[in-house]
Amino acid sequence: MSERYDVVVIGAGPAGYIAAIRAAQLGFKVACVEKWRNPNGELALGGTCLNVGCIPSKALLASSEEFEKITHHAADHGIQVDGVRVDVARMIARKDAIVGKMTKGIEFLFRKNKITWLKGHGKLVGQNENEAMYAIEISGEGESQLAEARNVIIATGSKARHLPGIEVDNKTVLDNEGALALGEVPKRLGVIGAGVIGLELGSVWRRLGAKVTVLEALPSFLAAADDAVAKEAHKIFVKQGLDIQLGVKIAKVEVDKKKGVVVSYTDAQGAAQTLEVDKLIVSVGRVPNTDGLGLDAVGLTANDRGFIEVDDHCQTRLPGIFAIGDVVRGPMLAHKGEDEGVMVAETIAGQKPHIDYNTIPWVIYTSPEIAWVGQSEQQLKQAGRDYKAGQFPFAANGRALGMGLAEGFVKVLVDSRTDEILGVHIIAANASDLISEAAVAMEFKASAEDIGRICHPHPSMSEVVREAALASDKRALNM
Ligand code: NAI
């Protein structure tokens, strides 16, 4: 006998567990299938984000930033500190404890919302057409079991893309998982891919003392960001000591007992180069997880890039089957998946939710952080939009100076005719928090004048957002 549910969610990452909670809040009988095992061998909820992604990386970012503050910036504040050293094992244990707390927290939320955790690998095995129920087999943890549901939400996430011929063992050649679990600071660290993971984790180990070389295939740096922000970021990261090489072509990676990892590549000028490092991070994007999901059993297929095709409401071409998060189109961002989870649960309940994908904020947790929402200047130019730009530096903000965090700026792009905000781009400490004001403003179709007229606390970093909005009309007050 199989248990029947209104909604079965496959995958308990941020997209899946949020979908399950929202569906339960709306009164549905909900189960969520998850098979993740943590390094202690325990089954864990939370997916990549909580176990080996957003949460652990932010814990290590914070620890390494504390170290850098003490070693490099305490003296500026008139504080002398001697004998500072890093205890990597303690740092990693702190990160693991935070992960444990967060993943246990989801177990608590599941119990509170009466969501059944079906432990194991979930696979679609067919459809009972009369009753429009889908059958899901859960296997891999003891005896397999069957569940049936009117609605299935696929939230199986993504995994690190590996390069052909480069074996990732997560000891010497690492993806995001290994890069979060090193036992000591490598003297020389190589990173293939100057994307989000490469820059965030490369920065962690640089701050702790590694000499970091980043090899990027594209000729431009941070192509997805606004050009002005990308240029500023490149300048700051190089000054911090990251060796960033653009336009490279990786030829071969070999692990040599004496030399370490030897990366052979051609540089932007076409000259053959080799890089010898102790550890190598491969961070060249992620691919959706659809292996063994049984899509064919219900007549679905992944597209040629491995994604499940869905419409604007995350509905597949089959009624009752939805897909959300990294396994579908759009940015691979936890908060995008969470919002899709809420949208699908509410759609199943007959509501009419909607996501404006243009107002999903992007964040890169480097130091300073980079965050943006809406369109970049190059996108507006390409679309032929008539726009105005306003920019204001943190160097002219008293709070930022006081905190010793005066790097970066806010740039606001507005429609020349209507003054509507079209994009906001921030490179600064706490950009991840500052960007929320811009996201709210854009959701409400605010104008730059709206932001300019709203009282902002003084002194605060948020004043720079207001000043940049005013600057788009050439009336910044403190410049
Ligand atoms: P990414 O897509 O951000 O960057 C990958 C980089 O590798 C690109 O710049 C690409 O040009 C480069 N690349 C690709 N093939 C290459 C090759 N053969 N040689 C050299 N360079 C090559 O991917 P990343 O950093 O692996 O992150 C994966 C996903 O995880 C992203 O979609 C990201 O959005 C998400 N993520 C988000 C975070 C956040 O929101 N802060 C944090 C970490 C990951």
Coordinates of C-alpha atoms and ligand atoms in Angstrom, one line a residue:
M1 CA 0.0 0.0 0.0
S2 CA 1.3 3.4 -0.8
E3 CA 0.6 6.5 1.2
R4 CA -1.4 9.3 -0.5
Y5 CA -0.5 12.9 -0.3
D6 CA -1.8 16.2 -1.9
V7 CA 1.7 17.3 -2.6
V8 CA 5.0 15.4 -2.8
V9 CA 8.1 17.5 -3.1
I10 CA 11.3 15.8 -4.4
G11 CA 14.3 17.5 -2.8
A12 CA 14.6 19.5 0.4
G13 CA 17.0 22.3 -0.6
P14 CA 15.7 25.9 -0.2
A15 CA 13.3 25.6 -3.1
G16 CA 11.9 22.2 -2.0
Y17 CA 11.6 22.7 1.8
I18 CA 10.1 26.1 1.4
A19 CA 7.5 24.7 -1.1
A20 CA 6.7 22.0 1.4
I21 CA 6.2 24.4 4.2
R22 CA 4.0 26.8 2.2
A23 CA 1.9 23.9 0.9
A24 CA 1.5 22.6 4.5
Q25 CA 0.5 26.2 5.6
L26 CA -2.2 26.1 2.9
G27 CA -3.7 23.0 4.4
F28 CA -2.3 20.3 2.1
K29 CA -1.1 16.9 3.2
V30 CA 2.6 17.1 2.3
A31 CA 5.6 14.8 2.0
C32 CA 9.2 15.8 1.0
V33 CA 11.7 13.2 -0.3
E34 CA 15.4 13.8 0.6
K35 CA 18.4 11.5 0.5
W36 CA 21.3 13.8 1.4
R37 CA 23.9 12.4 3.8
N38 CA 26.3 14.7 5.6
P39 CA 30.0 13.7 6.2
N40 CA 28.9 12.1 9.5
G41 CA 26.7 9.7 7.6
E42 CA 23.5 11.3 8.9
L43 CA 20.6 12.0 6.6
A44 CA 20.1 15.8 6.4
L45 CA 17.6 18.3 5.0
G46 CA 18.6 21.6 3.4
G47 CA 20.3 20.5 0.2
T48 CA 23.4 22.1 -1.3
C49 CA 22.6 25.6 0.2
L50 CA 22.6 24.5 3.8
N51 CA 25.0 21.6 3.7
V52 CA 27.8 22.6 1.2
G53 CA 26.8 26.0 -0.3
C54 CA 25.4 29.3 0.9
I55 CA 25.4 28.7 4.7
P56 CA 28.8 27.0 5.2
S57 CA 30.6 29.4 2.7
K58 CA 29.2 32.4 4.6
A59 CA 30.4 31.0 7.9
L60 CA 34.0 30.7 6.5
L61 CA 33.8 34.1 4.8
A62 CA 33.0 35.6 8.1
S63 CA 35.8 33.8 9.9
S64 CA 38.3 34.7 7.3
E65 CA 37.1 38.3 7.3
E66 CA 37.5 38.5 11.1
F67 CA 41.1 37.2 10.6
E68 CA 41.8 39.9 8.0
K69 CA 40.3 42.6 10.1
I70 CA 42.5 41.7 13.1
T71 CA 45.7 41.2 11.0
H72 CA 45.3 44.1 8.6
H73 CA 42.9 46.7 10.0
A74 CA 43.0 46.6 13.8
A75 CA 46.1 48.8 13.8
D76 CA 44.1 51.5 11.8
H77 CA 41.7 51.6 14.8
G78 CA 44.6 52.0 17.2
I79 CA 44.4 48.4 18.3
Q80 CA 47.7 46.5 18.5
V81 CA 47.3 42.7 18.3
D82 CA 50.2 40.2 18.4
G83 CA 50.5 36.5 18.0
V84 CA 47.5 36.0 15.8
R85 CA 47.2 32.6 14.2
V86 CA 44.5 30.6 12.4
D87 CA 43.1 27.4 13.8
V88 CA 41.6 25.9 10.6
A89 CA 40.1 22.9 12.4
R90 CA 38.2 25.1 14.8
M91 CA 37.0 27.4 12.0
I92 CA 35.7 24.3 10.1
A93 CA 34.1 22.9 13.2
R94 CA 32.3 26.2 13.8
K95 CA 31.1 26.1 10.2
D96 CA 29.9 22.5 10.6
A97 CA 28.1 23.4 13.9
I98 CA 26.2 26.2 12.1
V99 CA 25.3 23.8 9.3
G100 CA 24.0 21.3 11.8
K101 CA 21.9 23.8 13.6
M102 CA 20.3 25.0 10.4
T103 CA 19.6 21.5 9.0
K104 CA 18.1 20.4 12.3
G105 CA 16.1 23.6 12.2
I106 CA 14.4 22.3 9.0
E107 CA 13.6 19.0 10.6
F108 CA 11.9 21.0 13.4
L109 CA 9.9 23.0 10.8
F110 CA 8.8 19.8 9.1
R111 CA 7.5 18.4 12.4
K112 CA 5.8 21.7 13.2
N113 CA 4.1 21.8 9.8
K114 CA 3.3 18.0 9.9
I115 CA 5.4 17.4 6.7
T116 CA 6.4 13.8 6.3
W117 CA 10.1 13.4 5.4
L118 CA 10.4 10.4 3.0
K119 CA 14.0 9.3 3.4
G120 CA 15.7 8.1 0.2
H121 CA 15.9 8.8 -3.5
G122 CA 12.6 9.8 -5.1
K123 CA 11.8 8.7 -8.6
L124 CA 8.6 9.1 -10.6
V125 CA 7.3 5.7 -11.6
G126 CA 4.0 6.4 -13.3
Q127 CA 0.6 7.9 -13.3
N128 CA -2.9 6.7 -12.5
E129 CA -4.8 8.6 -15.2
N130 CA -8.3 8.2 -13.8
E131 CA -7.4 9.7 -10.5
A132 CA -4.6 11.9 -11.9
M133 CA -2.3 10.7 -9.2
Y134 CA 1.4 10.3 -9.7
A135 CA 3.4 7.5 -8.1
I136 CA 6.8 8.1 -6.6
E137 CA 9.2 5.4 -5.5
I138 CA 11.5 6.2 -2.6
S139 CA 14.5 3.9 -2.4
G140 CA 18.0 3.6 -1.1
E141 CA 17.2 3.6 2.6
G142 CA 16.2 0.1 3.6
E143 CA 13.0 -1.2 1.9
S144 CA 11.8 1.0 -0.9
Q145 CA 8.3 2.5 -0.5
L146 CA 5.7 4.1 -2.8
A147 CA 3.9 7.4 -2.4
E148 CA 1.1 8.8 -4.5
A149 CA 0.3 12.5 -5.0
R150 CA -2.0 14.7 -7.1
N151 CA 0.8 17.2 -7.2
V152 CA 4.6 16.7 -7.5
I153 CA 7.1 19.5 -7.1
I154 CA 10.5 18.6 -8.5
A155 CA 13.2 20.5 -6.6
T156 CA 16.3 18.3 -7.1
G157 CA 18.8 21.2 -7.5
S158 CA 22.1 21.1 -9.2
K159 CA 25.6 19.7 -8.9
A160 CA 29.0 21.1 -9.7
R161 CA 30.0 20.9 -13.4
H162 CA 33.3 19.2 -13.8
L163 CA 35.6 19.6 -16.7
P164 CA 36.4 16.6 -19.0
G165 CA 39.7 15.0 -18.1
I166 CA 40.0 16.8 -14.7
E167 CA 39.1 14.4 -11.9
V168 CA 37.7 16.0 -8.8
D169 CA 38.6 14.0 -5.7
N170 CA 37.7 16.7 -3.2
K171 CA 41.1 16.3 -1.6
T172 CA 43.5 17.9 -4.0
V173 CA 41.2 18.9 -6.9
L174 CA 38.1 20.4 -5.3
D175 CA 34.6 21.6 -6.2
N176 CA 32.5 23.6 -3.7
E177 CA 32.3 20.6 -1.3
G178 CA 36.0 20.1 -0.9
A179 CA 36.8 23.8 -0.9
L180 CA 34.7 24.2 2.2
A181 CA 36.4 21.4 4.1
L182 CA 40.2 21.9 3.7
G183 CA 42.2 20.8 6.8
E184 CA 44.8 23.5 6.4
V185 CA 45.5 26.7 4.5
P186 CA 47.1 25.7 1.2
K187 CA 50.2 27.7 0.4
R188 CA 49.3 27.9 -3.3
L189 CA 45.7 27.7 -4.4
G190 CA 44.5 27.6 -8.1
V191 CA 40.9 28.4 -9.1
I192 CA 39.4 27.6 -12.5
G193 CA 36.5 29.9 -13.1
A194 CA 36.2 33.5 -11.8
G195 CA 32.5 33.1 -11.1
V196 CA 30.6 33.4 -7.8
I197 CA 32.1 30.3 -6.1
G198 CA 35.6 30.9 -7.4
L199 CA 35.7 34.5 -6.1
E200 CA 34.0 33.7 -2.8
L201 CA 36.0 30.7 -1.8
G202 CA 39.2 32.0 -3.5
S203 CA 38.9 35.0 -1.2
V204 CA 38.4 32.9 1.9
W205 CA 41.7 31.1 1.5
R206 CA 43.5 34.2 0.3
R207 CA 42.5 36.0 3.5
L208 CA 43.8 33.0 5.5
G209 CA 47.2 33.2 3.8
A210 CA 47.0 31.2 0.5
K211 CA 48.5 32.7 -2.7
V212 CA 45.5 32.4 -5.0
T213 CA 45.6 32.4 -8.8
V214 CA 42.2 32.5 -10.7
L215 CA 42.1 31.3 -14.3
E216 CA 39.0 32.5 -16.2
A217 CA 38.1 31.5 -19.8
L218 CA 36.2 34.7 -20.7
P219 CA 38.2 37.7 -21.7
S220 CA 36.0 40.0 -19.4
F221 CA 35.7 39.8 -15.7
L222 CA 32.3 39.2 -14.0
A223 CA 30.4 39.5 -17.3
A224 CA 27.0 39.3 -15.6
A225 CA 27.6 42.4 -13.4
D226 CA 27.3 46.0 -14.5
D227 CA 30.5 47.0 -16.2
A228 CA 31.4 49.8 -13.7
V229 CA 31.0 47.3 -10.8
A230 CA 33.0 44.6 -12.5
K231 CA 35.8 47.0 -13.2
E232 CA 35.9 48.3 -9.6
A233 CA 35.7 44.7 -8.3
H234 CA 38.6 43.6 -10.5
K235 CA 40.7 46.6 -9.3
I236 CA 39.9 45.8 -5.6
F237 CA 40.5 42.0 -5.8
V238 CA 43.8 42.5 -7.6
K239 CA 44.9 45.0 -4.9
Q240 CA 43.9 42.4 -2.3
G241 CA 46.3 40.0 -3.9
L242 CA 44.2 37.7 -6.1
D243 CA 46.1 36.9 -9.3
I244 CA 43.2 37.0 -11.9
Q245 CA 44.1 35.8 -15.4
L246 CA 41.4 36.3 -18.0
G247 CA 41.0 34.7 -21.4
V248 CA 42.8 31.5 -20.6
K249 CA 42.3 28.1 -22.1
I250 CA 42.9 25.2 -19.8
A251 CA 44.8 22.4 -21.6
K252 CA 45.5 19.8 -18.9
V253 CA 45.5 19.2 -15.2
E254 CA 47.9 16.7 -13.6
V255 CA 48.4 15.7 -10.0
D256 CA 52.1 15.2 -9.3
K257 CA 53.3 13.9 -6.0
K258 CA 56.2 16.4 -5.8
K259 CA 54.9 19.4 -7.6
G260 CA 51.3 19.3 -6.5
V261 CA 48.6 20.1 -9.1
V262 CA 50.1 21.2 -12.4
V263 CA 47.7 23.2 -14.6
S264 CA 48.8 23.7 -18.2
Y265 CA 47.0 26.4 -20.1
T266 CA 47.4 29.1 -22.8
D267 CA 47.1 32.7 -21.6
A268 CA 45.2 35.5 -23.4
Q269 CA 48.1 36.1 -25.7
G270 CA 48.2 32.5 -26.7
A271 CA 51.4 31.6 -24.9
A272 CA 51.7 28.2 -23.1
Q273 CA 51.8 28.5 -19.3
T274 CA 51.9 26.2 -16.3
L275 CA 50.6 26.8 -12.8
E276 CA 51.7 24.7 -9.9
V277 CA 49.5 24.8 -6.9
D278 CA 48.9 22.6 -3.8
K279 CA 45.1 22.6 -4.2
L280 CA 42.9 23.4 -7.2
I281 CA 39.2 24.5 -7.0
V282 CA 37.1 23.9 -10.2
S283 CA 34.2 26.3 -10.1
V284 CA 32.9 26.5 -13.7
G285 CA 29.2 26.5 -13.1
R286 CA 26.6 23.9 -12.1
V287 CA 24.4 21.4 -13.9
P288 CA 20.8 20.4 -13.0
N289 CA 20.1 17.1 -11.2
T290 CA 17.7 14.9 -13.1
D291 CA 19.5 11.6 -13.0
G292 CA 17.3 8.7 -12.0
L293 CA 14.3 11.0 -11.5
G294 CA 12.1 8.9 -13.7
L295 CA 11.0 11.8 -15.9
D296 CA 10.4 9.3 -18.8
A297 CA 8.0 7.3 -16.7
V298 CA 5.5 10.2 -16.9
G299 CA 6.4 11.4 -20.4
L300 CA 8.7 14.3 -19.5
T301 CA 12.3 14.8 -20.7
A302 CA 15.0 17.2 -19.7
N303 CA 16.1 19.7 -22.4
D304 CA 19.5 19.5 -24.1
R305 CA 21.1 21.5 -21.3
G306 CA 19.6 19.1 -18.7
F307 CA 16.9 21.5 -17.4
I308 CA 13.2 20.6 -16.9
E309 CA 11.2 22.9 -19.1
V310 CA 8.6 25.0 -17.3
D311 CA 6.4 28.0 -17.9
D312 CA 6.5 31.3 -16.0
H313 CA 4.7 29.6 -13.1
C314 CA 7.0 26.6 -12.9
Q315 CA 4.4 24.3 -14.4
T316 CA 5.7 21.5 -16.7
R317 CA 3.6 20.4 -19.6
L318 CA 1.9 17.9 -17.3
P319 CA -0.9 19.0 -15.0
G320 CA 0.2 18.6 -11.4
I321 CA 3.9 18.3 -12.1
F322 CA 5.9 21.4 -11.3
A323 CA 9.7 22.0 -11.1
I324 CA 11.5 24.8 -9.2
G325 CA 15.0 26.0 -8.3
D326 CA 18.2 25.1 -9.9
V327 CA 16.6 22.3 -12.0
V328 CA 14.8 24.9 -14.1
R329 CA 15.7 28.0 -16.1
G330 CA 16.8 31.2 -14.4
P331 CA 19.6 32.1 -12.0
M332 CA 20.8 29.3 -9.7
L333 CA 20.1 31.3 -6.6
A334 CA 18.6 29.9 -3.4
H335 CA 16.2 32.9 -2.9
K336 CA 14.9 32.5 -6.5
G337 CA 14.1 28.8 -5.8
E338 CA 12.4 29.7 -2.5
D339 CA 10.2 32.2 -4.2
E340 CA 9.3 29.6 -6.9
G341 CA 8.4 27.2 -4.1
V342 CA 6.0 29.6 -2.5
M343 CA 4.5 30.5 -6.0
V344 CA 3.9 26.8 -6.9
A345 CA 2.3 25.9 -3.5
E346 CA 0.0 28.9 -3.9
T347 CA -0.8 28.0 -7.5
I348 CA -1.8 24.5 -6.4
A349 CA -4.1 26.1 -3.8
G350 CA -5.8 28.0 -6.6
Q351 CA -4.2 31.4 -5.9
K352 CA -2.7 33.6 -8.6
P353 CA 0.9 34.3 -7.4
H354 CA 3.5 35.8 -9.7
I355 CA 7.3 36.3 -9.7
D356 CA 9.0 39.3 -11.4
Y357 CA 12.3 37.7 -12.3
N358 CA 13.7 41.1 -13.1
T359 CA 13.6 42.1 -9.4
I360 CA 15.4 39.1 -8.1
P361 CA 18.6 40.4 -6.4
W362 CA 22.0 38.9 -7.2
V363 CA 24.7 38.8 -4.6
I364 CA 28.4 37.8 -4.6
Y365 CA 29.7 37.5 -1.1
T366 CA 33.2 38.8 -1.7
S367 CA 34.7 41.6 0.4
P368 CA 33.4 44.1 -0.5
E369 CA 30.2 42.4 -1.5
I370 CA 28.6 42.9 -4.9
A371 CA 24.8 43.0 -5.3
W372 CA 22.5 44.2 -8.0
V373 CA 18.9 44.1 -9.1
G374 CA 17.3 44.9 -12.4
Q375 CA 19.2 45.9 -15.5
S376 CA 22.9 46.7 -16.0
E377 CA 24.0 49.8 -18.0
Q378 CA 25.2 47.6 -20.8
Q379 CA 21.8 45.8 -21.0
L380 CA 20.0 49.1 -21.2
K381 CA 22.3 50.3 -23.9
Q382 CA 21.8 47.2 -25.9
A383 CA 18.0 47.5 -25.5
G384 CA 18.2 51.1 -26.7
R385 CA 16.6 52.4 -23.5
D386 CA 16.9 56.1 -22.8
Y387 CA 18.3 56.1 -19.3
K388 CA 20.2 58.3 -16.7
A389 CA 22.8 57.1 -14.2
G390 CA 23.6 58.3 -10.7
Q391 CA 26.6 57.1 -8.8
F392 CA 27.8 57.8 -5.2
P393 CA 30.9 56.5 -3.4
F394 CA 31.0 55.1 0.1
A395 CA 34.2 57.2 0.6
A396 CA 31.9 60.2 1.1
N397 CA 29.8 58.5 3.7
G398 CA 30.7 59.1 7.4
R399 CA 29.4 55.8 8.6
A400 CA 31.4 53.8 6.0
L401 CA 34.5 55.8 6.9
G402 CA 34.0 55.2 10.6
M403 CA 33.7 51.5 10.1
G404 CA 36.7 51.4 7.8
L405 CA 34.5 50.1 5.0
A406 CA 34.6 53.0 2.5
E407 CA 35.3 51.0 -0.6
G408 CA 32.9 50.9 -3.5
F409 CA 29.8 52.8 -4.6
V410 CA 26.1 52.6 -5.4
K411 CA 25.0 53.1 -9.0
V412 CA 21.3 53.8 -9.8
L413 CA 19.9 53.6 -13.4
V414 CA 16.6 55.3 -14.1
D415 CA 14.4 55.9 -17.1
S416 CA 15.1 59.4 -18.5
R417 CA 11.5 60.1 -19.2
T418 CA 9.6 58.6 -16.2
D419 CA 12.4 58.5 -13.6
E420 CA 11.5 54.8 -12.9
I421 CA 14.3 52.8 -11.3
L422 CA 15.6 50.3 -13.9
G423 CA 18.6 48.9 -12.0
V424 CA 20.6 49.3 -8.9
H425 CA 24.2 48.1 -8.6
I426 CA 26.2 48.1 -5.4
I427 CA 29.8 47.2 -4.5
A428 CA 30.3 47.7 -0.8
A429 CA 30.3 46.0 2.6
N430 CA 26.8 44.7 3.4
A431 CA 25.7 45.2 -0.2
S432 CA 23.6 42.0 0.3
D433 CA 21.4 43.9 2.8
L434 CA 21.5 47.3 1.1
I435 CA 20.1 45.8 -2.1
S436 CA 16.8 45.0 -0.5
E437 CA 15.8 48.6 -0.5
A438 CA 16.3 48.7 -4.2
A439 CA 14.4 45.4 -4.7
V440 CA 11.4 46.8 -2.8
A441 CA 11.6 50.1 -4.7
M442 CA 11.6 48.3 -8.0
E443 CA 8.7 45.9 -7.0
F444 CA 6.7 49.1 -6.3
K445 CA 7.8 50.7 -9.5
A446 CA 9.4 53.5 -7.5
S447 CA 11.2 56.5 -9.2
A448 CA 14.6 57.7 -8.1
E449 CA 12.8 60.8 -6.7
D450 CA 10.8 58.4 -4.4
I451 CA 14.1 57.1 -2.9
G452 CA 15.5 60.6 -2.8
R453 CA 12.6 61.9 -0.8
I454 CA 12.5 59.0 1.7
C455 CA 14.2 59.8 5.0
H456 CA 17.3 57.5 5.5
P457 CA 18.9 57.1 9.0
H458 CA 22.1 59.2 9.5
P459 CA 24.8 58.1 9.7
S460 CA 24.2 54.8 7.8
M461 CA 25.5 53.1 4.7
S462 CA 21.9 53.3 3.3
E463 CA 22.4 57.1 2.8
V464 CA 24.6 56.2 -0.2
V465 CA 21.6 54.5 -1.9
R466 CA 19.6 57.7 -1.5
E467 CA 22.5 59.9 -2.7
A468 CA 23.0 57.7 -5.8
A469 CA 19.3 58.1 -6.6
L470 CA 19.6 61.9 -6.2
A471 CA 22.8 61.8 -8.3
S472 CA 20.8 60.5 -11.2
D473 CA 19.2 64.0 -11.3
K474 CA 22.5 65.7 -10.6
R475 CA 21.5 66.7 -7.1
A476 CA 23.4 64.5 -4.7
L477 CA 23.7 66.5 -1.5
N478 CA 27.0 65.5 -0.1
M479 CA 29.1 65.6 -3.3
Ligands
NAI1 P1 29.5 30.7 -12.3 O1 28.6 30.5 -13.5 O2 29.2 31.8 -11.4 O3 31.0 31.0 -12.8 C1 31.7 30.0 -13.6 C2 32.9 30.7 -14.3 O4 33.7 29.8 -14.8 C3 32.4 31.6 -15.4 O5 33.0 32.9 -15.3 C4 32.9 30.9 -16.6 O6 33.2 31.8 -17.7 C5 34.1 30.2 -16.1 N1 34.5 29.0 -16.9 C6 33.6 28.1 -17.4 N2 34.4 27.1 -18.0 C7 35.7 27.4 -17.8 C8 36.9 26.8 -18.2 N3 36.9 25.7 -18.9 N4 38.1 27.4 -17.9 C9 38.1 28.6 -17.2 N5 36.9 29.2 -16.8 C10 35.8 28.6 -17.1 O7 29.6 29.3 -11.6 P2 30.1 28.9 -10.1 O8 30.9 30.0 -9.5 O9 30.6 27.5 -10.3 O10 28.7 28.9 -9.3 C11 27.7 28.0 -9.7 C12 26.3 28.5 -9.4 O11 26.1 28.6 -8.0 C13 26.1 29.9 -10.0 O12 25.0 29.8 -10.9 C14 25.8 30.8 -8.9 O13 24.7 31.6 -9.2 C15 25.5 29.8 -7.7 N6 26.0 30.4 -6.5 C16 25.5 31.5 -6.0 C17 26.1 32.1 -4.9 C18 25.5 33.4 -4.5 O14 24.4 33.8 -4.8 N7 26.3 34.2 -3.7 C19 27.2 31.6 -4.2 C20 27.7 30.4 -4.9 C21 27.1 29.8 -6.0

